[in-house]
XYZ file of C-alpha atoms in Angstrom:
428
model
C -23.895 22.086 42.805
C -26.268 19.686 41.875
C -28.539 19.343 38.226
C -31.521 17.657 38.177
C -31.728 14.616 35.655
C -34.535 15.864 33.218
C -32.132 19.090 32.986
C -29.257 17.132 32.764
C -29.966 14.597 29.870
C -31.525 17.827 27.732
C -28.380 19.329 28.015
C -27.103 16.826 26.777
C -29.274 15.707 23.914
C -28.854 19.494 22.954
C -25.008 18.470 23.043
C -25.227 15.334 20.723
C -25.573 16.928 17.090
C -22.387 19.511 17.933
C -20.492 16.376 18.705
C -21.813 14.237 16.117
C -20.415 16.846 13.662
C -17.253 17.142 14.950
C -14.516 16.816 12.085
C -12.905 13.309 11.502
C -9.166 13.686 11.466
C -6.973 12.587 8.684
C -3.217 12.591 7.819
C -1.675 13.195 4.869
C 1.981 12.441 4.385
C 3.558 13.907 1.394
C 7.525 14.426 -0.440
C 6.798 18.127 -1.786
C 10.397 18.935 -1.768
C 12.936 15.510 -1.550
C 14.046 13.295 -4.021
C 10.688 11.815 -5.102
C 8.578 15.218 -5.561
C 8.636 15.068 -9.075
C 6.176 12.080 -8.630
C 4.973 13.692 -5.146
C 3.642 16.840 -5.843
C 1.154 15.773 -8.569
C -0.065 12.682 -6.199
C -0.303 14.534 -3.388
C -2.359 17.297 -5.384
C -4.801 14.468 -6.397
C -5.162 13.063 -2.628
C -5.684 16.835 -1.726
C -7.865 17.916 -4.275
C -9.761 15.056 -3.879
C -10.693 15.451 0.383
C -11.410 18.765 -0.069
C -13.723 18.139 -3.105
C -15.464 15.171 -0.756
C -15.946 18.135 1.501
C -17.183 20.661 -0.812
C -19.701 18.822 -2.742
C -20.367 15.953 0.115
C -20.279 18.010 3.490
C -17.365 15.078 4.521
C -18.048 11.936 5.416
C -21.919 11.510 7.285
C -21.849 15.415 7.574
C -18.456 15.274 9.482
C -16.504 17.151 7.504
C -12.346 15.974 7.005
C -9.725 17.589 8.634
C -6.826 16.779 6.443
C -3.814 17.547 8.240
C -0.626 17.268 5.430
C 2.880 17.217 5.769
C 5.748 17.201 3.923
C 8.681 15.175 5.115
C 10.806 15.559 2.628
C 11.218 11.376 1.739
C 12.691 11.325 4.958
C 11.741 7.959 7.233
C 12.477 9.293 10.462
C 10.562 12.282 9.775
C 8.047 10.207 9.368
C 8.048 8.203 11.655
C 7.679 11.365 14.246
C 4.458 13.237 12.181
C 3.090 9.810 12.866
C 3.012 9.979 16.473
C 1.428 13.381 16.654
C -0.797 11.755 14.517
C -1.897 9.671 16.606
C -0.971 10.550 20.109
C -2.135 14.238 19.694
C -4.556 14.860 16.749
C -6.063 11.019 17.241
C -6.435 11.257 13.197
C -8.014 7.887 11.927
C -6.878 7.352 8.825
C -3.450 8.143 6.878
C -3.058 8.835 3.668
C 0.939 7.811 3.124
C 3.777 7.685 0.805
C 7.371 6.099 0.754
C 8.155 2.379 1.147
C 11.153 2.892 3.947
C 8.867 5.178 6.332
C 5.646 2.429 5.185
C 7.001 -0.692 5.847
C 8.875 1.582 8.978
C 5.641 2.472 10.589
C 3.454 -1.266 9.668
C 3.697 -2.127 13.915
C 2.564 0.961 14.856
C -0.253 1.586 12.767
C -1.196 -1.825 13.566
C -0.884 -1.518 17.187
C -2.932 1.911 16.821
C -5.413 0.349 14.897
C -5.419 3.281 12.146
C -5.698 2.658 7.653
C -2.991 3.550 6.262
C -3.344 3.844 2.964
C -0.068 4.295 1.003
C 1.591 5.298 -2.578
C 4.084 2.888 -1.558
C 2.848 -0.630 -3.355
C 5.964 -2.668 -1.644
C 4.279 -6.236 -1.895
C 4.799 -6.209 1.802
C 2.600 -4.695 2.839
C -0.126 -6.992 0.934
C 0.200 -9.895 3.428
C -2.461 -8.694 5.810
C -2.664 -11.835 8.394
C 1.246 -12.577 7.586
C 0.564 -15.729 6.421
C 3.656 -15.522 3.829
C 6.280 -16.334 6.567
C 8.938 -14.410 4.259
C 11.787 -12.992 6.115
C 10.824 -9.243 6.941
C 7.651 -9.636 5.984
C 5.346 -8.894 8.988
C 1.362 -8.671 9.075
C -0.251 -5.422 7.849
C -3.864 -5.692 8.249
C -4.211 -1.781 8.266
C -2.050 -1.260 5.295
C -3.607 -0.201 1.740
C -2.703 0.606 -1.498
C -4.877 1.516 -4.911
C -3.272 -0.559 -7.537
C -0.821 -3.486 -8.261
C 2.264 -3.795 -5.902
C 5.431 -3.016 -7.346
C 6.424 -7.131 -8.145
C 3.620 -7.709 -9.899
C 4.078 -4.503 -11.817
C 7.686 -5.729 -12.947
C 6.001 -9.573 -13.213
C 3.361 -8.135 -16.298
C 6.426 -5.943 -17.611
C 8.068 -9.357 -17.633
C 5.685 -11.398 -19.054
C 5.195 -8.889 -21.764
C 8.710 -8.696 -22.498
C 8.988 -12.388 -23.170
C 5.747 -11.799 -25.341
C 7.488 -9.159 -26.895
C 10.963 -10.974 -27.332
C 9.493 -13.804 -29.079
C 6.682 -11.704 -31.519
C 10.242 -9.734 -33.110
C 12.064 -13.344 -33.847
C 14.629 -12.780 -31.270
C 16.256 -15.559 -30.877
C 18.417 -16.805 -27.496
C 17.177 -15.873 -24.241
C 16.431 -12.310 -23.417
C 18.991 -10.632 -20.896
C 17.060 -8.843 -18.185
C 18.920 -5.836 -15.691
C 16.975 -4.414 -12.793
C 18.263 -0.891 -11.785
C 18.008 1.205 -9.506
C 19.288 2.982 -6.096
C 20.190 0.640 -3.380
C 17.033 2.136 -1.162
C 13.693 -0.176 -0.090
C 11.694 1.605 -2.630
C 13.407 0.624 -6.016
C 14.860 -2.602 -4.211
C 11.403 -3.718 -3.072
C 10.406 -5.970 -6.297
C 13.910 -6.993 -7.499
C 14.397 -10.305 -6.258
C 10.583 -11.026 -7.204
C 11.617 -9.586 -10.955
C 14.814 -11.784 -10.978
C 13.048 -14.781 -9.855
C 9.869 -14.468 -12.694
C 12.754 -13.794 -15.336
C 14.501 -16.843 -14.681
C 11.234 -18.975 -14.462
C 10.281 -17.192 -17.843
C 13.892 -18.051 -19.241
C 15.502 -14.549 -19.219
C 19.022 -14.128 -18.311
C 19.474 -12.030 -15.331
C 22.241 -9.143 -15.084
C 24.139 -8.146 -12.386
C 22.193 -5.043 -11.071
C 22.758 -1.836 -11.778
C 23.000 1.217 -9.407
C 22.284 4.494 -10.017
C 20.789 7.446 -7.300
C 17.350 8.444 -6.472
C 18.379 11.961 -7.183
C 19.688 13.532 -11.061
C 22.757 13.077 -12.019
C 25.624 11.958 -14.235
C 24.717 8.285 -15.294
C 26.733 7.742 -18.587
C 29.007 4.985 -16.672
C 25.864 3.132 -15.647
C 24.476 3.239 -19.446
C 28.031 1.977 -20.482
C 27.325 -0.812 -17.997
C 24.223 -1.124 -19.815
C 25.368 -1.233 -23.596
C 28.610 -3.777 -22.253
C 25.965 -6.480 -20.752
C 24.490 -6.340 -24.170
C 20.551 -6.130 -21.717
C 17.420 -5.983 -23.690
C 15.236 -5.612 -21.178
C 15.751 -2.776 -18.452
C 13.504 -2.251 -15.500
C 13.957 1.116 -14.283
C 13.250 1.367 -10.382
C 13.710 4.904 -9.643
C 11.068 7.521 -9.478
C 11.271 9.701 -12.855
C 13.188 12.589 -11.765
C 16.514 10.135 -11.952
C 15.143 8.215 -14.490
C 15.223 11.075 -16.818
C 19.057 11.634 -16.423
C 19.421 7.387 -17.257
C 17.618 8.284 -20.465
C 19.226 10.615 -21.658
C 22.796 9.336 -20.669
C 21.524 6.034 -22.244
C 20.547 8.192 -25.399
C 24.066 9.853 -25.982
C 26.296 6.620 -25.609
C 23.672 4.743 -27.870
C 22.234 1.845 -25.561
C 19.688 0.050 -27.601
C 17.614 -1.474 -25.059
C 13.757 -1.858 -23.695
C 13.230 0.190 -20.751
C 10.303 -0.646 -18.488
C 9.654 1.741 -16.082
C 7.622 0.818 -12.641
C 4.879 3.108 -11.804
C 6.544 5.865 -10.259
C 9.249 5.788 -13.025
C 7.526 7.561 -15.930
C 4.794 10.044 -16.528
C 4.158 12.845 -18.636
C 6.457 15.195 -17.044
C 9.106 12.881 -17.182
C 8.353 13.010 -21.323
C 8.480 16.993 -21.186
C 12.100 16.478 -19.511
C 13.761 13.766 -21.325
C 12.734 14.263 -24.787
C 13.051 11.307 -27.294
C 15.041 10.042 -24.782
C 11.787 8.699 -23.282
C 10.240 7.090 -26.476
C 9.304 3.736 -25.751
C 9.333 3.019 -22.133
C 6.782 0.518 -20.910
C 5.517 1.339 -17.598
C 2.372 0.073 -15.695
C -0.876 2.540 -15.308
C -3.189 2.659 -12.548
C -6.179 4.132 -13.988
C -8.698 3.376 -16.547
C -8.098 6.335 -18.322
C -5.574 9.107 -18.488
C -6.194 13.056 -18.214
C -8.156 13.840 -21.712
C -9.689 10.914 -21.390
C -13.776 10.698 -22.002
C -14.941 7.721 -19.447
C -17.740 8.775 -16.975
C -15.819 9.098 -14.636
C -13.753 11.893 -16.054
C -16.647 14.091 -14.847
C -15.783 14.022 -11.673
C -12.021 14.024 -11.584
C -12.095 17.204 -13.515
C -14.415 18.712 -11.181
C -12.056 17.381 -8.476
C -9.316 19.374 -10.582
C -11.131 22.552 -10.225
C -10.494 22.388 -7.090
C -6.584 23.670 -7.127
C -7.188 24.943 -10.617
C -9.973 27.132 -10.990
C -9.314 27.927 -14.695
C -9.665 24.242 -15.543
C -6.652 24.379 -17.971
C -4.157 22.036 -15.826
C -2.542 18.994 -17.354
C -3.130 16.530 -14.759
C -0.406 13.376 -15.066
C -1.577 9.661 -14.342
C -0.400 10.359 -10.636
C -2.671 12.748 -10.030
C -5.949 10.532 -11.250
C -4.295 7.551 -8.865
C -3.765 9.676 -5.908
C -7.599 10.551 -6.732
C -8.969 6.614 -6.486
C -6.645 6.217 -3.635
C -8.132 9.056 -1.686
C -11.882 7.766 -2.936
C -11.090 4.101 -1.564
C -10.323 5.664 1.946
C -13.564 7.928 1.740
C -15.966 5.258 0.963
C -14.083 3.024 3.328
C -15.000 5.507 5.981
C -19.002 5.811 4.396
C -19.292 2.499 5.354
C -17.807 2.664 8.531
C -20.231 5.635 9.262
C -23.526 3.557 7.949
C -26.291 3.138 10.028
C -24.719 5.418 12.683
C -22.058 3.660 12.926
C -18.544 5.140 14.477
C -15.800 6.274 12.100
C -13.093 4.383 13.523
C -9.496 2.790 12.415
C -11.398 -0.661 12.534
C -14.750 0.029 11.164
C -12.534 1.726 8.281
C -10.643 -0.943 7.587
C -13.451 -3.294 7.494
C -14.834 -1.067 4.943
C -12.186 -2.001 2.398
C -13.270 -5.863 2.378
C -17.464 -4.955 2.177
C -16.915 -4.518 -1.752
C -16.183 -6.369 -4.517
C -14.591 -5.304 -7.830
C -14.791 -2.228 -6.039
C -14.791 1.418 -7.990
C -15.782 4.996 -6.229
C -19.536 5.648 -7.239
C -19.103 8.146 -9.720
C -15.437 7.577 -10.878
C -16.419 4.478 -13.353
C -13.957 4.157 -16.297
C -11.359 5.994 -14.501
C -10.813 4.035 -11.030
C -9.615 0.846 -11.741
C -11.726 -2.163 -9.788
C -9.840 -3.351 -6.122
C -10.332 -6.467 -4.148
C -9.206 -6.570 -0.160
C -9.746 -9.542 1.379
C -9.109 -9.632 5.229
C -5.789 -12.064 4.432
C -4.632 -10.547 1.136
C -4.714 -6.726 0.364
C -3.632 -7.429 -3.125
C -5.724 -5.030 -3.971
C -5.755 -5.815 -7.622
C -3.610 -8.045 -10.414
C -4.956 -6.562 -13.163
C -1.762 -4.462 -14.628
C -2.489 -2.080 -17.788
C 0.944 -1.405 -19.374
C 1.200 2.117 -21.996
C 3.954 3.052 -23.558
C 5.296 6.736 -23.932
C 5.627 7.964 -26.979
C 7.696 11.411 -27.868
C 7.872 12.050 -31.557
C 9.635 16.128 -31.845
C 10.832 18.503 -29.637
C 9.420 18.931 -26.444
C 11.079 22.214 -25.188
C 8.206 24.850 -26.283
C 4.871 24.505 -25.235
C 2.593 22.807 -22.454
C 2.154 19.602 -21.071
C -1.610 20.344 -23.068
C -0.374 21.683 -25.779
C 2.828 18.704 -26.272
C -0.452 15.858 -26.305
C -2.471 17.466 -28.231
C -0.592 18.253 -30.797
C 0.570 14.506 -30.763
C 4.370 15.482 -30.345
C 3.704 13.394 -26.458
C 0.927 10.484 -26.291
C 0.539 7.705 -23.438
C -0.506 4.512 -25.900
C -1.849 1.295 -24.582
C 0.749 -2.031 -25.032
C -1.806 -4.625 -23.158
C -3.401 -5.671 -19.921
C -1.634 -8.670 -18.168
C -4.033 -10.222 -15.729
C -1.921 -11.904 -13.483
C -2.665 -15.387 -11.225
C -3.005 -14.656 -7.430
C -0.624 -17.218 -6.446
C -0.091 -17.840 -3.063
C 4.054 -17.481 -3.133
C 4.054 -14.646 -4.597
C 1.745 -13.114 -1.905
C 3.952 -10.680 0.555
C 7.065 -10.811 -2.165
């Protein structure tokens, strides 16, 4: 059979705009039911919310609408590790949208062999040495690796520099004993040694560690531990769901100490749960504001809300605004990729992360806080806002919305620790 040329190339002219809308493919990897859904569910919400919003109000990405594919591995690695390839072997996605530090750090060769962003809510400071210039032991390069916010270290560094802030404005006098705990897992265990090593420099005494599981439980021999070691500064790595039952155990056998939870290891759920138990934990936030917050930005993310909540009456915690910016970093990292008619591919995507500076989503001022990638350092930011929870009654009756408004839960600001971008500390 043959087809002349003129017929030929209008067939396929009339072809080009059917492929040039053809969906680009996206993963999203997400703990909806193991032992870190507590802080899953409501960042995985704000990742999901937020693609589908890009393709409600945007039409996609250069009217090529997203085709999230999500899946819920239950914070298990090897799981993981399997969605991945079918990922990219099958549905050819070109971007990620991840979570967990063992499955991350598992699957840095891969997606840098496959050239595809993965953008992660696992801020392990390995995965910030893009070029893998550190030279640290089990630190490899991860130029496709992303995160939205500081890496766990340099959360626990501002905690830590607070702390000895904090120490010396209450006429404490001696040197400040400092405990990290946590499960012996890559997540929690990801910033201790960078922790340890900033306390000594700032003259803490360092505990032994402290173990306790990723899942609930019966902690009152670890807050024994606590209250014998005489700590005054705690850093909590779990994710909250554990947290709560060290809280609360802590609370009972009468610890008196300064807990400083990392990012994942307080929000306003956690509050709800523990009670008074959580009054006064430090922990770091991501965003510029919180949910009831009045930026310009706000706008949008409740719009964005809307999307899974029709009614508009949800309580969104701080994970869901960071899954949010996370999300919006990716999409505008793929805008850019797209400009000019441009191809929306793994490198054209990544690329897109270092074309900004002080970078914030158009339209989510006040809420996303500014990043900065640079092709050798994905430290995306070392700006760390720290907040303190505050529980003043009962928290038993009544909504998340309900418990802050009335002032009975509130998320207060402690300071902002800007913190030197110092070349050892890159990768650790």
């Amino acid at each position: 059979m043959r087809v002349s040329l003129p017929l030929l190339a209008g067939a396929l002219v009339a072809a080009m705009p059917a492929f040039a809308q053809a969906p680009i493919p996206v993963g999203q990897l997400m703990d909806n039911s193991g032992p870190t859904s507590d802080v899953g569910v409501p960042y995985g919400q704000g990742v999901a919310d937020a693609l589908a919003w890009v393709n409600q109000t945007r039409n996609g990405v250069a009217a090529r609408r997203l085709a999230v594919s999500g899946f819920d591995y239950g914070y298990q690695a090897p799981r993981a590790v399997s969605q991945y390839q079918s990922w990219a072997q099958r549905e050819r996605v070109v971007a990620i949208q991840g979570w967990g530090t063992a499955d991350t750090e598992a699957l840095v060769r891969f997606v840098t062999r496959d050239r595809i962003p993965y953008i992660s809510a696992s801020y392990s400071a390995a995965l910030t040495d893009a070029a893998g210039t550190s030279r640290r032991q089990g630190v490899e390069a991860a130029p496709f690796n992303f995160f939205y916010g500081p890496s766990y270290s340099d959360g626990v560094r501002a905690m830590l520099q607070w702390a000895a802030e904090d120490w010396r404005a209450r006429g404490q006098q001696g040197r400040p004993r400092y405990v990290h705990m946590g499960a012996n897992h890559p997540y929690p265990n990801s910033p201790k040694e960078a922790g340890e090593a900033l306390a000594r420099e700032l003259g803490f005494e360092v505990l032994p560690a402290i173990q306790f599981a990723l899942t609930p439980g019966d902690y009152t021999a670890q807050c024994l531990t606590l209250k014998n070691q005489g700590a005054n500064y705690a850093y909590l790595g779990n994710t909250a769901g554990s947290n709560i039952s060290v809280l609360r155990a802590c609370q009972t056998v009468g610890v008196q100490v300064q807990f400083l939870g990392n990012v994942w290891g307080m929000d306003e759920n956690a509050m709800k749960a523990a009670g008074t138990a959580a009054d006064g934990v430090v922990f770091p936030v991501r965003t510029g504001a919180v949910w009831g917050g009045t930026g310009p930005g706000m706008e949008a993310v409740r719009a964005i809300s809307r999307v899974s909540d029709q009614t508009g009456n949800a309580y969104r915690p701080v994970h869901y605004l960071a899954g949010i910016c996370g999300a919006m970093l990716m999409v505008e990292a793929m805008e850019t990729a797209a400009a000019n008619g441009g191809q929306v591919t793994g490198e054209r995507i990544r690329d897109g992360f270092y074309a900004r500076r002080d970078w914030v989503p158009a339209g989510f001022q006040g809420v996303c806080e500014p990043s900065n990638f640079a092709a050798n350092d994905h430290r995306g930011t070392l700006r760390v806002a720290l907040y303190r929870a505050r529980v003043t009654g009962n928290t038993a009756q009544g909504s998340l919305q309900e418990l802050m408004a009335a002032g009975t839960m509130s998320l207060q600001p402690v300071t902002t620790v800007e913190l030197p971008r110092r070349a050892d500390w890159l990768g650790w």
